[in-house]
Short mmCIF file of C-alpha atoms in Angstrom, two decimals:
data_model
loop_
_atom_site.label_atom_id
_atom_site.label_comp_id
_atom_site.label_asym_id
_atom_site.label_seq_id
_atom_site.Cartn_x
_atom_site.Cartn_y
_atom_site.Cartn_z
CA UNK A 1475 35.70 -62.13 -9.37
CA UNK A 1476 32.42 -60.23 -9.50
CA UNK A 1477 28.77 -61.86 -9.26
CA UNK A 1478 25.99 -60.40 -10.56
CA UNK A 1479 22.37 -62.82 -9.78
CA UNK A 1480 19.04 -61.72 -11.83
CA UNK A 1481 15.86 -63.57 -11.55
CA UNK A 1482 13.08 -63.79 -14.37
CA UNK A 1483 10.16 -62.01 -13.81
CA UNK A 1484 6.68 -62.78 -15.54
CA UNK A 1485 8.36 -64.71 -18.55
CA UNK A 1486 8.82 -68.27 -19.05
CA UNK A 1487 12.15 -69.26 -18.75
CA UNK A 1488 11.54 -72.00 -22.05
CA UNK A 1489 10.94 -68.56 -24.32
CA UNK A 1490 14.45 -66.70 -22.52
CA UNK A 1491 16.41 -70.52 -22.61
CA UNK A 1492 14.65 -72.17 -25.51
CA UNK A 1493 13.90 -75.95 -26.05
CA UNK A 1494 16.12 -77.94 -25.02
CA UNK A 1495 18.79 -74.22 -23.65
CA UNK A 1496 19.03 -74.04 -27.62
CA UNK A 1497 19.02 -70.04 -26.67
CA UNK A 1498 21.15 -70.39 -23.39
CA UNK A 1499 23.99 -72.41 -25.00
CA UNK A 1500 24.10 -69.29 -27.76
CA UNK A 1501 24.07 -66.64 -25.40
CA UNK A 1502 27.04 -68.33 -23.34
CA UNK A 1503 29.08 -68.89 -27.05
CA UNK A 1504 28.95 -64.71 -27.18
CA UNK A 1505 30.26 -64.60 -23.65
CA UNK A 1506 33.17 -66.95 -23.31
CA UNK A 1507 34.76 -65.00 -20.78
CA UNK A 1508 32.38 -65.24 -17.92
CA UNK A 1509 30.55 -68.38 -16.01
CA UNK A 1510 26.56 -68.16 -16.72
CA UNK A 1511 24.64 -70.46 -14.72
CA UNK A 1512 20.87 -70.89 -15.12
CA UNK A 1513 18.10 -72.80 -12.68
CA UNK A 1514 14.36 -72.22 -13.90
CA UNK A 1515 14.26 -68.37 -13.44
CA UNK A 1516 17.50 -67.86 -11.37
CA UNK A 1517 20.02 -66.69 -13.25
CA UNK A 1518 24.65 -66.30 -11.76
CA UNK A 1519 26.69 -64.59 -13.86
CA UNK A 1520 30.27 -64.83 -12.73
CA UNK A 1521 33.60 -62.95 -13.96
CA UNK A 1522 35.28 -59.50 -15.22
CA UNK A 1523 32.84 -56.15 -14.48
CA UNK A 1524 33.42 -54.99 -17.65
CA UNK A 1525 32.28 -58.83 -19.38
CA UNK A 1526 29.27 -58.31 -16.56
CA UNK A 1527 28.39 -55.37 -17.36
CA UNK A 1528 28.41 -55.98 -21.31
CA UNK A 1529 26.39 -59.13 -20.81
CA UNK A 1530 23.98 -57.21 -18.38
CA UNK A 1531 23.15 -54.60 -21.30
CA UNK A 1532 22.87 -57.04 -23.51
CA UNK A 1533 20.57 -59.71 -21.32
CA UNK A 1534 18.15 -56.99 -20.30
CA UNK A 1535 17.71 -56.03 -24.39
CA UNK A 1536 16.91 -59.53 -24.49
CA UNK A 1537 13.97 -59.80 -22.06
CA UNK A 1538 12.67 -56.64 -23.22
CA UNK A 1539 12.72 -57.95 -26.88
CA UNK A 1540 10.41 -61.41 -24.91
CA UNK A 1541 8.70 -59.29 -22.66
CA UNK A 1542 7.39 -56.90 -25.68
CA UNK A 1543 6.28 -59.66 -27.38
CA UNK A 1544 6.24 -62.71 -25.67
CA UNK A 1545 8.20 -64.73 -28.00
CA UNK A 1546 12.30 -65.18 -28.80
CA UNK A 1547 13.73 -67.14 -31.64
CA UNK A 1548 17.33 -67.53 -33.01
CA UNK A 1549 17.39 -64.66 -35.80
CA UNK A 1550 16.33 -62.00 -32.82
CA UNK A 1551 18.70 -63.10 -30.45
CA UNK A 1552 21.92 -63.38 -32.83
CA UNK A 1553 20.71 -59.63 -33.88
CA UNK A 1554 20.68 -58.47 -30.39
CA UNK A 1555 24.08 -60.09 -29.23
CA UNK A 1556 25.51 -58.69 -32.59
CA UNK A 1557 24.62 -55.23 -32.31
CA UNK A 1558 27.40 -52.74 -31.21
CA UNK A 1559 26.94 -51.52 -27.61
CA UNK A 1560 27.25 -47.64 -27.28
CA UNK A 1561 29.46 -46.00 -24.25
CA UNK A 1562 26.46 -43.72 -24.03
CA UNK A 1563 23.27 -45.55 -23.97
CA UNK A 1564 20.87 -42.86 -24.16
CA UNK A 1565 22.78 -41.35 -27.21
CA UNK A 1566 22.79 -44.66 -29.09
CA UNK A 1567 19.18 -45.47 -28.63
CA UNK A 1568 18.31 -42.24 -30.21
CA UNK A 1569 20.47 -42.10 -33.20
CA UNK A 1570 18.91 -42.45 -36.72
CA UNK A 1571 20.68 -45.79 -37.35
CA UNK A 1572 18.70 -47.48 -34.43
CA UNK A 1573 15.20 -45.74 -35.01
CA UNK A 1574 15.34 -43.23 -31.96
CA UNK A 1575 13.48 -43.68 -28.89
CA UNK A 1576 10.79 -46.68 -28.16
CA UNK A 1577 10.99 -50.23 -28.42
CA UNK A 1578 12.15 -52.06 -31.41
CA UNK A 1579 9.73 -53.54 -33.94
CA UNK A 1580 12.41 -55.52 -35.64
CA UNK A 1581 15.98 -56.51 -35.34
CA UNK A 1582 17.72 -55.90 -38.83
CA UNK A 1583 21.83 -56.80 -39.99
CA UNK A 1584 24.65 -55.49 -38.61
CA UNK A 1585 23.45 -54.07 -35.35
CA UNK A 1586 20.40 -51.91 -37.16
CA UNK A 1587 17.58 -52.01 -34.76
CA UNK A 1588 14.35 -50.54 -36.48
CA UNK A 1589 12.12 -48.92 -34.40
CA UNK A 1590 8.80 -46.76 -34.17
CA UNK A 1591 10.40 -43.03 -33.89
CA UNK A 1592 7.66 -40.89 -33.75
CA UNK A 1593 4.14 -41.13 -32.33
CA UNK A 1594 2.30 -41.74 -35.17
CA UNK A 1595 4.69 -44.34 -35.92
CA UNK A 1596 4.06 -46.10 -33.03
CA UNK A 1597 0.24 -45.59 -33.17
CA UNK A 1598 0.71 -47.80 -36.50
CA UNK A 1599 2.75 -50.56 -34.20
CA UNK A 1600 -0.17 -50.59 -31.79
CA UNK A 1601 -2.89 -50.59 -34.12
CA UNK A 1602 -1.54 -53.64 -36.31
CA UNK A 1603 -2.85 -55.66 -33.22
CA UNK A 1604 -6.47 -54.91 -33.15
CA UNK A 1605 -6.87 -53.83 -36.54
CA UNK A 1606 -6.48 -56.06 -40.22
CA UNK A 1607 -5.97 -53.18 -42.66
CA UNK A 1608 -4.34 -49.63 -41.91
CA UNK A 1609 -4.41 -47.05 -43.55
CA UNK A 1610 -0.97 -44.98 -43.40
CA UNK A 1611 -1.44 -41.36 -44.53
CA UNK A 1612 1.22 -38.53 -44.49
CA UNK A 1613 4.09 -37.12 -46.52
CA UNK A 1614 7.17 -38.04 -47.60
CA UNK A 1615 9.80 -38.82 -45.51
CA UNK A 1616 7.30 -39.44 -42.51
CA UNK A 1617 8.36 -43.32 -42.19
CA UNK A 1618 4.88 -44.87 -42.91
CA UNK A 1619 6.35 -47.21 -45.60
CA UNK A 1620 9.58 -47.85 -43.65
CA UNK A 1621 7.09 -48.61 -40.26
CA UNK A 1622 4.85 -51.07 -42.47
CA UNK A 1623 7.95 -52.77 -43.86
CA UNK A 1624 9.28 -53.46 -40.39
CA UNK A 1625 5.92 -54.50 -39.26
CA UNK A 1626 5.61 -57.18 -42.09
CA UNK A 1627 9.39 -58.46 -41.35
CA UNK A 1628 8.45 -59.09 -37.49
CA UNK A 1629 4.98 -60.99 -38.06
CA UNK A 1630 7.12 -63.28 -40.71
CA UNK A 1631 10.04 -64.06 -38.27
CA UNK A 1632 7.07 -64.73 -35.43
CA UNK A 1633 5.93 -66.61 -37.75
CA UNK A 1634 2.50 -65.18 -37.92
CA UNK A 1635 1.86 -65.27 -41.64
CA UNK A 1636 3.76 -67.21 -44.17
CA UNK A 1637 4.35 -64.50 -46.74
CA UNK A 1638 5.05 -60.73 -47.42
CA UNK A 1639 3.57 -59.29 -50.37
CA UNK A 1640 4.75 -55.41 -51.29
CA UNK A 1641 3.03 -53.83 -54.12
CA UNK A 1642 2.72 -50.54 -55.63
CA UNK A 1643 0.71 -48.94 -58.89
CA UNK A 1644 3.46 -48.66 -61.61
CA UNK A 1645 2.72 -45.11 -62.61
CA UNK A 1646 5.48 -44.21 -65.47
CA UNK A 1647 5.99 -40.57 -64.74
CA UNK A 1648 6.15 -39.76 -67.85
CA UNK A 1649 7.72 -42.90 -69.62
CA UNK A 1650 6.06 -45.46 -71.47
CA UNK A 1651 7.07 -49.10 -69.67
CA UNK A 1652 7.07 -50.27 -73.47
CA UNK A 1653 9.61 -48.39 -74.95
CA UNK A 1654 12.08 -48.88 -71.81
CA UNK A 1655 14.72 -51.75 -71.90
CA UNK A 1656 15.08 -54.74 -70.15
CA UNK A 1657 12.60 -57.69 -69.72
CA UNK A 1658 9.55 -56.62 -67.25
CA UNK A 1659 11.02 -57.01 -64.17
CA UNK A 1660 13.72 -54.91 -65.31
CA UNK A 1661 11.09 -52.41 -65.94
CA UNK A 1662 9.19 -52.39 -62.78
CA UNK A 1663 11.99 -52.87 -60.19
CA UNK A 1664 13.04 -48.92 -60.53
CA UNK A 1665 9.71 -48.14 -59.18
CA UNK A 1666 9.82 -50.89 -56.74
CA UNK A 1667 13.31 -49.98 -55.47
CA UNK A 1668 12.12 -48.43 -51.81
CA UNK A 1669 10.25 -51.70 -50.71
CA UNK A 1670 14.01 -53.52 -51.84
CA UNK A 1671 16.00 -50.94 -49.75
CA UNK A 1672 13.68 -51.10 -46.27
CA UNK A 1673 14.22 -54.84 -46.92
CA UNK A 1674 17.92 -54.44 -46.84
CA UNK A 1675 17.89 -52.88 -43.60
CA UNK A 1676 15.70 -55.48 -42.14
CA UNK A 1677 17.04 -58.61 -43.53
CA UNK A 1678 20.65 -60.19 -44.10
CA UNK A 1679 20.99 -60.27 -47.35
CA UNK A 1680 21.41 -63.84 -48.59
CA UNK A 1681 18.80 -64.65 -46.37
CA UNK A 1682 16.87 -61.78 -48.60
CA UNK A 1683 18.06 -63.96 -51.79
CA UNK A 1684 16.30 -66.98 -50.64
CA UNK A 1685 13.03 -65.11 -49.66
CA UNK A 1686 12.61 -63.34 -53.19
CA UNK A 1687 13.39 -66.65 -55.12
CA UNK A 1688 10.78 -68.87 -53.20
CA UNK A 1689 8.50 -66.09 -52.94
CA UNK A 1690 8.30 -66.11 -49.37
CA UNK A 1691 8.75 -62.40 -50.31
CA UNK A 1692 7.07 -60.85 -53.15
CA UNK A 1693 7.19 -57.63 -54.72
CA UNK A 1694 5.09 -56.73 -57.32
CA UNK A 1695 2.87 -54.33 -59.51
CA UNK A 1696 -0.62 -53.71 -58.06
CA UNK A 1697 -2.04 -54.78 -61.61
CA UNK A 1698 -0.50 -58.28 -61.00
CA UNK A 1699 -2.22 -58.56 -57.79
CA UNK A 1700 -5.74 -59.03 -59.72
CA UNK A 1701 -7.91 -62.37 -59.26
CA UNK A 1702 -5.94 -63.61 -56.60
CA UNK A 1703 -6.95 -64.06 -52.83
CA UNK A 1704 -4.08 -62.79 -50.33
CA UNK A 1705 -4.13 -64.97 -47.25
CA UNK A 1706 -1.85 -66.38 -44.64
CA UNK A 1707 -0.02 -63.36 -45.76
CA UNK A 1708 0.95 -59.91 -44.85
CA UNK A 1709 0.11 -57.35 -47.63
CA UNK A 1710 1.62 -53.45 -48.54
CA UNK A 1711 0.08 -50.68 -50.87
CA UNK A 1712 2.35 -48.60 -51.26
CA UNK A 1713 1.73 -45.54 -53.52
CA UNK A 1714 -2.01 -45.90 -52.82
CA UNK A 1715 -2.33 -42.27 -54.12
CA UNK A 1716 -1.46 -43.18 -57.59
CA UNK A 1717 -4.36 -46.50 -57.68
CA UNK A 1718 -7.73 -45.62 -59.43
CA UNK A 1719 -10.72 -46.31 -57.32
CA UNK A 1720 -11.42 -49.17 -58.85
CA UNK A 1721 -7.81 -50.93 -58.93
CA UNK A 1722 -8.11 -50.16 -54.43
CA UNK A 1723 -11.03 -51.63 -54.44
CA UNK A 1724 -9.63 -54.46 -56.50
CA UNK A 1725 -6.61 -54.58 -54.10
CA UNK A 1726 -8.82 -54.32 -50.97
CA UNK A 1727 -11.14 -57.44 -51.95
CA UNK A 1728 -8.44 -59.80 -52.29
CA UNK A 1729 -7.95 -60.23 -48.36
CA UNK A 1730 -8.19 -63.64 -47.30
CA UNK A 1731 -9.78 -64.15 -43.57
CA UNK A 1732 -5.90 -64.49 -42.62
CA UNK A 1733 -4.21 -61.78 -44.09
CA UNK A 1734 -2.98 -58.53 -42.65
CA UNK A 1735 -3.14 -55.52 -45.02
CA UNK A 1736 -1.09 -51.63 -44.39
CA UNK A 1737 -1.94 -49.08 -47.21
CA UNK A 1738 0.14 -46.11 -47.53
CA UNK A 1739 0.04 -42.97 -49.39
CA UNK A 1740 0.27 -39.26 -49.68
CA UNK A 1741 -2.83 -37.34 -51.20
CA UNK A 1742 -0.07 -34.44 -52.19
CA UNK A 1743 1.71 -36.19 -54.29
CA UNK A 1744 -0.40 -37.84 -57.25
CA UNK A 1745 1.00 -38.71 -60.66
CA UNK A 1746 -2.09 -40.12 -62.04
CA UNK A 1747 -2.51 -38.56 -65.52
CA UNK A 1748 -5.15 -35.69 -65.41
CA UNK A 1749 -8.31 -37.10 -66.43
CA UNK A 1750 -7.77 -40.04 -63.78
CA UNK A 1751 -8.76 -39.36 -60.13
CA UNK A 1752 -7.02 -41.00 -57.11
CA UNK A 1753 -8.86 -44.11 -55.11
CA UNK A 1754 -7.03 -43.35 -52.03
CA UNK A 1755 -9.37 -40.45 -50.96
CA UNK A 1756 -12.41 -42.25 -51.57
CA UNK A 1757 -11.33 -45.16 -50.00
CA UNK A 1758 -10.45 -42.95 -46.72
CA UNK A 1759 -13.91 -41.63 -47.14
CA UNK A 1760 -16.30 -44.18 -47.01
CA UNK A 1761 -14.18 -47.03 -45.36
CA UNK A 1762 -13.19 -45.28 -42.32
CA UNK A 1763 -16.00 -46.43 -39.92
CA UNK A 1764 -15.67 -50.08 -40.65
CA UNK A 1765 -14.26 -51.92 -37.72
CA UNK A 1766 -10.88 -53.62 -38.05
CA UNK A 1767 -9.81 -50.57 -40.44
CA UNK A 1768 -7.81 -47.78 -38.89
CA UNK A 1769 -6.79 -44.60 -40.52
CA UNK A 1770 -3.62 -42.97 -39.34
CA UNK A 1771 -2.63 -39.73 -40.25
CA UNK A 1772 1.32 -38.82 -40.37
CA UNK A 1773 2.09 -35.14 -40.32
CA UNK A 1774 5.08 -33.07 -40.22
CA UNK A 1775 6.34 -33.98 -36.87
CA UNK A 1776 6.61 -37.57 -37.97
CA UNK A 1777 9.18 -36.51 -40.83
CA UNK A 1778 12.55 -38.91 -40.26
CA UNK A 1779 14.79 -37.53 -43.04
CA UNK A 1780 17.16 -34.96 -43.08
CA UNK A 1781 15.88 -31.42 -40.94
CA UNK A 1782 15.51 -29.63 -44.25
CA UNK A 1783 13.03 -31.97 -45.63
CA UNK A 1784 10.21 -30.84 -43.03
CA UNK A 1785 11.04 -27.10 -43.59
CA UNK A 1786 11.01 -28.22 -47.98
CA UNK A 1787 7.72 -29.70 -47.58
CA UNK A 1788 6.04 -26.41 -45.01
CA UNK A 1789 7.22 -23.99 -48.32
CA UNK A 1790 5.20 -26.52 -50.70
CA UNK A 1791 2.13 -26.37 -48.51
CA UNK A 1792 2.20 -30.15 -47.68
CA UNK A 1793 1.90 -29.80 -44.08
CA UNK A 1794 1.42 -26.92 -41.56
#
């Protein structure tokens, strides 16, 4: 029988164990096979090498996930102890699934772990901290609406706000919302669809269901977002490129003193009709020296899609 002892270093056993070893007596239900004893911040594992050494892997992801950000509940750790553990460590925590390199912003279903990839990326993780509305700028397929997604999930699991709110200008493209079918939220939800799918990575989906029908989670046109104040809440732009200066502004003065805000947007790709001009670079004018806002420019280096995309979007001139 092989022992393997670990001791608890600068965190409080209560976040690792929980109230009550609510969080001890589910980590030992995922490892039948092997005797885990815990005093304070002691810690005897006893059993097979190969159940050590899968509960070892899976332990340290766990005080990494408290350490990072000092708090643990029961949707994190049944993420962590679910997700598939790679033979090759190094290979797995840098494949697309799992968000490359860094640490991970938020645990989604079935093993996804979602995670800052580039270093723009993580400059948005870092800045959500000190700052109450970002500003995410870049091009497609550089993971700014993905990263503010994510960022939104983890404050509501923390419990930091009560709400997400996702919202983008319904630009038609070309097709009148009238003459479509379907009642209006059969009209919008097409252009809405990216905020649904980063959800579905991020959240199981029932638990989704629940979330969109209480409005815990909200997605919505940015025209539906006038004369109401956004607080307790944590609030996405998306599309900003496609808002009027006067509907950001609008968008911008509904933040409550509790409220986090993350716009996003890419100043190469406007479908505003012709004789309208985009609020976004404006805004990124004369709002950039305000404290608590922080501008963040993506580039090409940030780009997460497939190789060809970065190499698609040099030929159209939309980054160097």
């Amino acid at each position: 029988m092989n022992e393997l002892n670990l001791t608890l270093e600068n965190l409080n056993p209560v976040v690792i164990w929980g109230a009550n070893n609510e969080y001890f007596e589910i980590i030992k239900k995922h490892f039948p096979k092997i005797k885990i004893v815990a005093r304070g911040s002691d810690l005897k594992v006893l059993g097979d090498e190969v159940e050590i050494n899968t509960f070892n892997l899976k332990f340290t992801e766990i005080l990494n996930h408290a350490d990072r950000f000092q708090s643990l509940n029961n949707n994190d750790l049944e993420q962590i102890l679910g997700a598939k553990i790679s033979l090759n460590p190094e290979t797995e925590a840098n494949s697309p699934r799992n968000g490359g390199g860094g640490d991970p912003i938020v645990f989604g279903p079935n093993g996804i772990v979602v995670k800052a990839r580039t270093a723009n990326q993580r400059k948005m993780v870092d800045s959500i901290s000190n700052n109450d509305i970002i500003f995410a700028i870049g091009p497609a397929g550089t993971g700014k609406t993905y990263t503010a997604v994510a960022l939104a999930v983890r404050a509501l699991k923390n419990k930091e706000i009560k709400r997400i709110i996702l919202t983008r200008p319904a630009v038609e493209a070309g097709e009148n919302l009238g003459f479509l079918p379907g009642d209006l939220k059969e009209k919008i939800d097409p252009y809405l669809r990216p905020l649904y799918d980063a959800l579905d990575d991020m959240i199981p989906a029932e638990k989704l269901k629940a979330f969109l029908e209480n409005r815990t989670i909200e997605i919505a046109p940015l025209a539906f977002m006038r004369g109401r104040t956004l607080d307790n809440c944590f609030v996405i732009l998306d599309e900003a490129q496609n808002s009027t200066d006067l509907q950001l502004k609008m968008f911008l003065t509904r933040m409550g003193p509790t409220a986090k805000f993350i716009v996003t947007g890419d100043v190469t790709q406007i479908d505003l009709p012709r004789k309208q001009q985009s609020g976004l670079n404006n805004a990124l004018r004369i709002l950039g020296e305000i404290k608590g806002i922080e501008i963040i420019y993506l580039n090409g280096d940030d780009v997460v899609r497939h190789k060809l995309v970065k190499n698609i979007l040099r030929a159209y001139g939309d980054i160097q």
